[in-house]
PDB file of C-alpha atoms in Angstrom:
ATOM      1  CA  MET M  15     -13.797  17.158 -15.266  1.00  0.00           C
ATOM      2  CA  GLY M  16     -10.834  18.398 -17.228  1.00  0.00           C
ATOM      3  CA  LYS M  17      -8.497  16.338 -19.349  1.00  0.00           C
ATOM      4  CA  ALA M  18      -5.661  16.766 -16.836  1.00  0.00           C
ATOM      5  CA  LEU M  19      -7.742  15.261 -14.017  1.00  0.00           C
ATOM      6  CA  ARG M  20      -8.866  12.390 -16.234  1.00  0.00           C
ATOM      7  CA  LEU M  21      -5.244  11.733 -17.191  1.00  0.00           C
ATOM      8  CA  PHE M  22      -4.209  11.851 -13.520  1.00  0.00           C
ATOM      9  CA  VAL M  23      -6.925   9.379 -12.515  1.00  0.00           C
ATOM     10  CA  ARG M  24      -6.170   7.042 -15.413  1.00  0.00           C
ATOM     11  CA  THR M  25      -2.400   7.158 -14.729  1.00  0.00           C
ATOM     12  CA  VAL M  26      -2.711   6.616 -10.975  1.00  0.00           C
ATOM     13  CA  ASP M  27      -5.268   3.835 -11.369  1.00  0.00           C
ATOM     14  CA  GLY M  28      -3.172   2.098 -14.025  1.00  0.00           C
ATOM     15  CA  PHE M  29       0.072   2.348 -12.072  1.00  0.00           C
ATOM     16  CA  ASN M  30      -1.534   1.164  -8.833  1.00  0.00           C
ATOM     17  CA  ARG M  31      -3.143  -1.734 -10.695  1.00  0.00           C
ATOM     18  CA  TRP M  32       0.284  -2.741 -12.013  1.00  0.00           C
ATOM     19  CA  VAL M  33       1.986  -2.386  -8.606  1.00  0.00           C
ATOM     20  CA  GLY M  34      -0.848  -4.265  -6.873  1.00  0.00           C
ATOM     21  CA  ARG M  35      -0.624  -7.165  -9.286  1.00  0.00           C
ATOM     22  CA  PHE M  36       3.147  -7.218  -8.833  1.00  0.00           C
ATOM     23  CA  ALA M  37       2.689  -7.232  -5.053  1.00  0.00           C
ATOM     24  CA  MET M  38       0.412 -10.272  -5.315  1.00  0.00           C
ATOM     25  CA  ASN M  39       3.394 -12.285  -6.519  1.00  0.00           C
ATOM     26  CA  LEU M  40       5.364 -11.480  -3.374  1.00  0.00           C
ATOM     27  CA  LEU M  41       3.347 -14.182  -1.622  1.00  0.00           C
ATOM     28  CA  TYR M  42       4.849 -16.764  -3.988  1.00  0.00           C
ATOM     29  CA  VAL M  43       8.340 -15.466  -3.236  1.00  0.00           C
ATOM     30  CA  MET M  44       7.623 -15.651   0.475  1.00  0.00           C
ATOM     31  CA  GLY M  45       6.307 -19.211   0.093  1.00  0.00           C
ATOM     32  CA  ALA M  46       9.419 -20.259  -1.862  1.00  0.00           C
ATOM     33  CA  ILE M  47      11.664 -18.808   0.840  1.00  0.00           C
ATOM     34  CA  MET M  48       9.756 -20.683   3.526  1.00  0.00           C
ATOM     35  CA  VAL M  49       9.967 -23.962   1.571  1.00  0.00           C
ATOM     36  CA  TYR M  50      13.702 -23.391   1.094  1.00  0.00           C
ATOM     37  CA  ALA M  51      14.141 -22.881   4.836  1.00  0.00           C
ATOM     38  CA  ILE M  52      12.192 -26.023   5.656  1.00  0.00           C
ATOM     39  CA  CYS M  53      14.150 -28.124   3.155  1.00  0.00           C
ATOM     40  CA  SER M  54      17.465 -26.662   4.313  1.00  0.00           C
ATOM     41  CA  ARG M  55      16.702 -27.510   7.923  1.00  0.00           C
ATOM     42  CA  LEU M  56      15.207 -30.966   7.332  1.00  0.00           C
ATOM     43  CA  PHE M  57      17.382 -32.362   4.538  1.00  0.00           C
ATOM     44  CA  LEU M  58      20.666 -30.502   4.919  1.00  0.00           C
ATOM     45  CA  GLY M  59      20.578 -29.976   8.678  1.00  0.00           C
ATOM     46  CA  GLN M  60      21.395 -26.300   8.215  1.00  0.00           C
ATOM     47  CA  PRO M  61      18.820 -23.879   9.583  1.00  0.00           C
ATOM     48  CA  VAL M  62      18.602 -20.484   7.902  1.00  0.00           C
ATOM     49  CA  ASN M  63      18.394 -17.504  10.240  1.00  0.00           C
ATOM     50  CA  TRP M  64      17.208 -14.848   7.759  1.00  0.00           C
ATOM     51  CA  VAL M  65      13.966 -16.485   6.625  1.00  0.00           C
ATOM     52  CA  MET M  66      11.607 -15.210   9.300  1.00  0.00           C
ATOM     53  CA  GLU M  67      12.728 -11.623   8.896  1.00  0.00           C
ATOM     54  CA  MET M  68      12.680 -11.759   5.107  1.00  0.00           C
ATOM     55  CA  SER M  69       9.165 -13.185   5.132  1.00  0.00           C
ATOM     56  CA  GLN M  70       8.072 -10.362   7.456  1.00  0.00           C
ATOM     57  CA  PHE M  71       9.608  -7.792   5.103  1.00  0.00           C
ATOM     58  CA  LEU M  72       7.914  -9.403   2.099  1.00  0.00           C
ATOM     59  CA  LEU M  73       4.574  -9.484   3.877  1.00  0.00           C
ATOM     60  CA  ALA M  74       4.916  -5.803   4.812  1.00  0.00           C
ATOM     61  CA  ALA M  75       5.748  -4.963   1.185  1.00  0.00           C
ATOM     62  CA  TYR M  76       2.813  -7.106   0.040  1.00  0.00           C
ATOM     63  CA  TYR M  77       0.158  -5.306   2.050  1.00  0.00           C
ATOM     64  CA  LEU M  78       1.613  -1.815   1.711  1.00  0.00           C
ATOM     65  CA  LEU M  79       2.198  -2.001  -2.032  1.00  0.00           C
ATOM     66  CA  GLY M  80      -1.136  -3.758  -2.534  1.00  0.00           C
ATOM     67  CA  GLY M  81      -3.087  -1.346  -0.331  1.00  0.00           C
ATOM     68  CA  ALA M  82      -3.690   1.229  -3.061  1.00  0.00           C
ATOM     69  CA  TYR M  83      -4.890  -1.490  -5.449  1.00  0.00           C
ATOM     70  CA  SER M  84      -7.235  -2.815  -2.775  1.00  0.00           C
ATOM     71  CA  PHE M  85      -8.517   0.718  -2.222  1.00  0.00           C
ATOM     72  CA  GLN M  86      -9.014   1.115  -5.971  1.00  0.00           C
ATOM     73  CA  LEU M  87     -11.085  -2.076  -6.142  1.00  0.00           C
ATOM     74  CA  ASP M  88     -13.100  -1.012  -3.081  1.00  0.00           C
ATOM     75  CA  ALA M  89     -11.995  -4.271  -1.457  1.00  0.00           C
ATOM     76  CA  HIS M  90     -11.083  -2.806   1.925  1.00  0.00           C
ATOM     77  CA  VAL M  91     -13.057  -3.363   5.106  1.00  0.00           C
ATOM     78  CA  ARG M  92     -15.900  -0.912   5.627  1.00  0.00           C
ATOM     79  CA  MET M  93     -18.494  -0.494   8.363  1.00  0.00           C
ATOM     80  CA  ASP M  94     -21.606  -0.823   6.252  1.00  0.00           C
ATOM     81  CA  LEU M  95     -24.437  -0.079   8.625  1.00  0.00           C
ATOM     82  CA  PHE M  96     -26.082   2.682   6.586  1.00  0.00           C
ATOM     83  CA  TYR M  97     -23.700   3.159   3.656  1.00  0.00           C
ATOM     84  CA  GLY M  98     -25.166   0.372   1.513  1.00  0.00           C
ATOM     85  CA  ARG M  99     -28.626   1.971   1.647  1.00  0.00           C
ATOM     86  CA  LEU M 100     -27.428   5.324   0.307  1.00  0.00           C
ATOM     87  CA  SER M 101     -27.835   6.383  -3.308  1.00  0.00           C
ATOM     88  CA  PRO M 102     -24.639   6.466  -5.402  1.00  0.00           C
ATOM     89  CA  ARG M 103     -24.563  10.255  -5.183  1.00  0.00           C
ATOM     90  CA  ARG M 104     -24.872  10.255  -1.374  1.00  0.00           C
ATOM     91  CA  ARG M 105     -22.215   7.555  -1.147  1.00  0.00           C
ATOM     92  CA  ALA M 106     -19.933   9.786  -3.201  1.00  0.00           C
ATOM     93  CA  VAL M 107     -20.632  12.736  -0.875  1.00  0.00           C
ATOM     94  CA  THR M 108     -19.893  10.554   2.169  1.00  0.00           C
ATOM     95  CA  ASP M 109     -16.724   9.191   0.580  1.00  0.00           C
ATOM     96  CA  ALA M 110     -15.552  12.656  -0.476  1.00  0.00           C
ATOM     97  CA  PHE M 111     -16.004  13.924   3.074  1.00  0.00           C
ATOM     98  CA  THR M 112     -14.304  10.998   4.790  1.00  0.00           C
ATOM     99  CA  ILE M 113     -11.455  10.874   2.271  1.00  0.00           C
ATOM    100  CA  LEU M 114     -10.319  14.259   3.563  1.00  0.00           C
ATOM    101  CA  PHE M 115      -9.474  12.607   6.890  1.00  0.00           C
ATOM    102  CA  VAL M 116      -7.705   9.786   5.072  1.00  0.00           C
ATOM    103  CA  LEU M 117      -5.641  12.314   3.097  1.00  0.00           C
ATOM    104  CA  PHE M 118      -4.574  14.055   6.305  1.00  0.00           C
ATOM    105  CA  TYR M 119      -3.665  10.737   7.930  1.00  0.00           C
ATOM    106  CA  LEU M 120      -1.690   9.569   4.890  1.00  0.00           C
ATOM    107  CA  GLY M 121       0.127  12.912   4.776  1.00  0.00           C
ATOM    108  CA  VAL M 122       1.227  12.447   8.393  1.00  0.00           C
ATOM    109  CA  LEU M 123       2.301   8.869   7.642  1.00  0.00           C
ATOM    110  CA  ILE M 124       4.360   9.986   4.639  1.00  0.00           C
ATOM    111  CA  TYR M 125       6.065  12.660   6.708  1.00  0.00           C
ATOM    112  CA  GLY M 126       6.972  10.081   9.357  1.00  0.00           C
ATOM    113  CA  GLY M 127       7.962   7.510   6.740  1.00  0.00           C
ATOM    114  CA  LEU M 128      10.303   9.912   4.961  1.00  0.00           C
ATOM    115  CA  SER M 129      11.858  10.923   8.257  1.00  0.00           C
ATOM    116  CA  SER M 130      12.301   7.309   9.335  1.00  0.00           C
ATOM    117  CA  THR M 131      13.724   6.255   5.963  1.00  0.00           C
ATOM    118  CA  GLU M 132      16.156   9.180   5.956  1.00  0.00           C
ATOM    119  CA  TYR M 133      17.298   8.261   9.476  1.00  0.00           C
ATOM    120  CA  ALA M 134      17.781   4.600   8.529  1.00  0.00           C
ATOM    121  CA  TRP M 135      19.791   5.614   5.457  1.00  0.00           C
ATOM    122  CA  SER M 136      21.917   8.257   7.200  1.00  0.00           C
ATOM    123  CA  PHE M 137      22.853   6.148  10.206  1.00  0.00           C
ATOM    124  CA  ASN M 138      22.941   2.773   8.424  1.00  0.00           C
ATOM    125  CA  GLN M 139      20.278   1.449  10.767  1.00  0.00           C
ATOM    126  CA  LYS M 140      20.195  -2.321  11.033  1.00  0.00           C
ATOM    127  CA  ASN M 141      17.678  -4.653  12.609  1.00  0.00           C
ATOM    128  CA  TYR M 142      18.661  -6.089  15.987  1.00  0.00           C
ATOM    129  CA  THR M 143      18.909  -9.735  14.964  1.00  0.00           C
ATOM    130  CA  SER M 144      21.691 -12.127  14.060  1.00  0.00           C
ATOM    131  CA  TRP M 145      21.065 -11.470  10.361  1.00  0.00           C
ATOM    132  CA  ALA M 146      21.053  -7.667  10.935  1.00  0.00           C
ATOM    133  CA  PRO M 147      19.679  -6.492   7.566  1.00  0.00           C
ATOM    134  CA  PRO M 148      19.690  -2.773   6.768  1.00  0.00           C
ATOM    135  CA  MET M 149      16.333  -1.171   7.514  1.00  0.00           C
ATOM    136  CA  TRP M 150      16.257   1.544   4.854  1.00  0.00           C
ATOM    137  CA  PRO M 151      14.993  -0.689   1.984  1.00  0.00           C
ATOM    138  CA  ILE M 152      11.857  -1.842   3.805  1.00  0.00           C
ATOM    139  CA  LYS M 153      11.240   1.643   5.179  1.00  0.00           C
ATOM    140  CA  ALA M 154      11.535   3.082   1.665  1.00  0.00           C
ATOM    141  CA  ILE M 155       9.102   0.459   0.343  1.00  0.00           C
ATOM    142  CA  MET M 156       6.674   1.253   3.167  1.00  0.00           C
ATOM    143  CA  THR M 157       6.872   4.992   2.445  1.00  0.00           C
ATOM    144  CA  PHE M 158       6.377   4.358  -1.284  1.00  0.00           C
ATOM    145  CA  GLY M 159       3.308   2.205  -0.540  1.00  0.00           C
ATOM    146  CA  ILE M 160       1.836   4.963   1.610  1.00  0.00           C
ATOM    147  CA  PHE M 161       2.535   7.466  -1.179  1.00  0.00           C
ATOM    148  CA  LEU M 162       0.696   5.233  -3.660  1.00  0.00           C
ATOM    149  CA  MET M 163      -2.224   5.059  -1.242  1.00  0.00           C
ATOM    150  CA  LEU M 164      -2.237   8.868  -1.051  1.00  0.00           C
ATOM    151  CA  LEU M 165      -2.329   9.134  -4.847  1.00  0.00           C
ATOM    152  CA  GLN M 166      -5.153   6.572  -4.990  1.00  0.00           C
ATOM    153  CA  ALA M 167      -7.094   8.513  -2.346  1.00  0.00           C
ATOM    154  CA  ILE M 168      -6.755  11.682  -4.435  1.00  0.00           C
ATOM    155  CA  SER M 169      -7.940   9.731  -7.471  1.00  0.00           C
ATOM    156  CA  ALA M 170     -10.936   8.447  -5.505  1.00  0.00           C
ATOM    157  CA  LEU M 171     -11.738  11.983  -4.345  1.00  0.00           C
ATOM    158  CA  ILE M 172     -11.701  13.218  -7.939  1.00  0.00           C
ATOM    159  CA  LYS M 173     -14.018  10.374  -8.990  1.00  0.00           C
ATOM    160  CA  ASP M 174     -16.381  11.060  -6.076  1.00  0.00           C
ATOM    161  CA  VAL M 175     -16.576  14.769  -6.915  1.00  0.00           C
ATOM    162  CA  ALA M 176     -17.355  13.824 -10.522  1.00  0.00           C
ATOM    163  CA  ILE M 177     -20.208  11.576  -9.315  1.00  0.00           C
ATOM    164  CA  VAL M 178     -21.567  14.347  -7.082  1.00  0.00           C
ATOM    165  CA  ARG M 179     -21.498  16.749 -10.039  1.00  0.00           C
ATOM    166  CA  GLY M 180     -23.445  14.208 -12.103  1.00  0.00           C
ATOM    167  CA  LYS M 181     -20.602  13.465 -14.529  1.00  0.00           C
ATOM    168  CA  PRO M 182     -19.045  10.173 -13.367  1.00  0.00           C
ATOM    169  CA  PHE M 183     -15.927   8.812 -15.022  1.00  0.00           C
ATOM    170  CA  PRO M 184     -16.566   6.030 -17.512  1.00  0.00           C
TER     171      PRO M 184
END
């Protein structure tokens, strides 16, 4: 494979590793928010109405920003009826074929995510709750997470093609 493809794979893998490790820490933020809400309600007698929604937003950011890192580590769920018995080269062929469907699906998701984010930004869309936060930040984070997954899928495709050609990446 050429130097440009190696640089692309190394850059995407490195960036997704960084974003995935950052996303791991969102669970601590979510936990701190939940503890704050519990303490506020129990000790101060003042319930906080934004906690549930904020924890949902953080959890969505956690799994969408961490999805590409999970994909990179091959830590996602897989139906492994026959796959585990295949040789590394045949696994790479299978992965390269199935990743084409994933790329199409992620492309459709990005198109919808961009459209939804643009709508939320243009019309100042707010959630229908008493807190009523703007929706564009979480939609932008979701679209960015899907974009990172698309880049990681392209990186995986490049690595699979290299394995099929008999020249795997180090």
